[in-house]
Amino acid sequence: MQWMTRWGRQVIEMRRLAILCVALLFLGGCEQRKEPCTATFFAMDTVMEITVYGDRSLLAQAEEIVGDMERRLSVTDDGSEIAALNRGGSGSISGDTEELLIQALDLCERSGGALDISIYPLVRAWGFTTGEYRVPKMEELTRLLTVVDYRKVRLGKGEAVLPSGMEIDMGGVAKGWAGDQILDAFRKNGVKSALLNLGGNVQALGAKPDGSPWRVAVRSPSGEGYVGAVEIIDKAVITSGGYQRFFEKDGKAYHHIIDPATGGPVDNGMLSVTVVGDKGVVCDGLSTALFVMGQERAVAFWRGCGDFEAVFITEEGIFITEGLKDAFVLLDGCGDWDVTVLYHD
Ligand code: AMP
Ligand code: MG
């Protein structure tokens, strides 16, 4: 290269720069044009859709985060940390799994045990793990309930220990946690606008690229269509409902959210609970917990907290908490729902 003149080198550098610019325009096309890049895939037993206004390669990173989490947390994958812990009664756990366990146990405590990650033996007894549904006898439920008590889970130094017979399941919090991890990765990569729909759990990063809020639809508790929508910026909108997973036996429906007080599917008039807040894992854990609590306890619980808002759909109608007063809209043609605003007093 010594024979090359300075001018010749500059021309080559300018050409390289031009080629690089064209390549970036193609590779990062969605970023340049502020158009959405979307990936849809199946994970954690549900369909996930991720939309990012930014570098397309972040979609693969998001899918990897979910895949890695599923490999560590799945109760049905024999190689997962949680399955090994359930089998052996003790086991080493990675830093991320320990962090999730700490947060989940905190939510169990906060909800007075309405959320209880040690409910797994009951979830399995009803067949929700395998899809081989059955209605267990009362004696079986009573026996299995004796090993349900999140307060007996021991954690420390990268190890978890469960009392004899106890098994845990992160199903009530895992998707919200996964959403938090994905959005953290996006933020670190400079993304300003993204939307996740992890099987109906919606989490938004920022606002839409034009600065307007995202509109997240709230499903009708019949499972068909939507009753309303909430407008949000930079929030999680996470729903627990009896319609999401259930089976019917002898004309009666049995769904997947189990009341730790009875061992059976929650049966308290609550049809769905949508929690809106900053953290996915908190909204996920609380939507399950508030569904278990039933309307009266759930509303009293909300009044004692300041970190979330909620939409309760019960047999009586739709109840929205004060902070959603201007953010919730009923959708046209959604039937005759009564909407009541709940105040902090
Ligand atoms: P979600 O859809 O977030 O409300 O979570 C429901 C899932 O959490 C179920 O499929 C079970 O795996 C698990 N689960 C059911 N009942 C409870 C409960 N009371 N506490 C904790 N997890 C539960
Ligand atoms: Mg949940």
PDB file of C-alpha atoms and ligand atoms in Angstrom, residues 114-117 119 123 169 171-172 240 244-245 256-258 260 284 287-288 292, ligand 1:
ATOM      1  CA  ALA A 114     -53.372 -14.724  47.660  1.00  0.00           C
ATOM      2  CA  LEU A 115     -50.423 -15.184  45.314  1.00  0.00           C
ATOM      3  CA  ASP A 116     -48.551 -18.286  46.445  1.00  0.00           C
ATOM      4  CA  ILE A 117     -45.835 -19.747  44.197  1.00  0.00           C
ATOM      5  CA  ILE A 119     -49.528 -23.661  44.714  1.00  0.00           C
ATOM      6  CA  VAL A 123     -52.283 -26.604  39.629  1.00  0.00           C
ATOM      7  CA  ASP A 169     -44.398 -22.638  39.899  1.00  0.00           C
ATOM      8  CA  GLY A 171     -46.487 -19.179  36.127  1.00  0.00           C
ATOM      9  CA  GLY A 172     -48.184 -16.274  37.915  1.00  0.00           C
ATOM     10  CA  SER A 240     -55.628 -12.373  34.807  1.00  0.00           C
ATOM     11  CA  GLN A 244     -57.742 -17.504  29.718  1.00  0.00           C
ATOM     12  CA  ARG A 245     -57.386 -21.213  30.524  1.00  0.00           C
ATOM     13  CA  HIS A 256     -56.492 -22.123  36.137  1.00  0.00           C
ATOM     14  CA  ILE A 257     -56.257 -19.587  38.977  1.00  0.00           C
ATOM     15  CA  ILE A 258     -56.304 -21.519  42.216  1.00  0.00           C
ATOM     16  CA  PRO A 260     -54.765 -21.131  48.142  1.00  0.00           C
ATOM     17  CA  ASP A 284     -48.366  -9.858  36.721  1.00  0.00           C
ATOM     18  CA  SER A 287     -53.272  -9.354  38.702  1.00  0.00           C
ATOM     19  CA  THR A 288     -53.255 -12.995  39.793  1.00  0.00           C
ATOM     20  CA  VAL A 292     -57.870 -14.477  44.044  1.00  0.00           C
TER      21      VAL A 292
HETATM   22  P1  AMP B   1     -51.780 -15.508  35.601  1.00  0.00           P
HETATM   23  O1  AMP B   1     -52.213 -15.924  34.242  1.00  0.00           O
HETATM   24  O2  AMP B   1     -50.620 -14.577  35.639  1.00  0.00           O
HETATM   25  O3  AMP B   1     -52.894 -15.040  36.470  1.00  0.00           O
HETATM   26  O4  AMP B   1     -51.180 -16.795  36.310  1.00  0.00           O
HETATM   27  C1  AMP B   1     -51.887 -17.986  36.388  1.00  0.00           C
HETATM   28  C2  AMP B   1     -50.890 -19.096  36.530  1.00  0.00           C
HETATM   29  O5  AMP B   1     -50.220 -18.976  37.786  1.00  0.00           O
HETATM   30  C3  AMP B   1     -51.569 -20.463  36.531  1.00  0.00           C
HETATM   31  O6  AMP B   1     -51.567 -21.030  35.256  1.00  0.00           O
HETATM   32  C4  AMP B   1     -50.692 -21.251  37.508  1.00  0.00           C
HETATM   33  O7  AMP B   1     -49.540 -21.733  36.846  1.00  0.00           O
HETATM   34  C5  AMP B   1     -50.263 -20.206  38.511  1.00  0.00           C
HETATM   35  N1  AMP B   1     -51.199 -19.988  39.623  1.00  0.00           N
HETATM   36  C6  AMP B   1     -52.519 -20.335  39.737  1.00  0.00           C
HETATM   37  N2  AMP B   1     -53.028 -19.916  40.896  1.00  0.00           N
HETATM   38  C7  AMP B   1     -52.018 -19.268  41.540  1.00  0.00           C
HETATM   39  C8  AMP B   1     -51.913 -18.610  42.805  1.00  0.00           C
HETATM   40  N3  AMP B   1     -52.936 -18.483  43.654  1.00  0.00           N
HETATM   41  N4  AMP B   1     -50.690 -18.092  43.128  1.00  0.00           N
HETATM   42  C9  AMP B   1     -49.636 -18.195  42.316  1.00  0.00           C
HETATM   43  N5  AMP B   1     -49.670 -18.790  41.107  1.00  0.00           N
HETATM   44  C10 AMP B   1     -50.846 -19.318  40.734  1.00  0.00           C
END
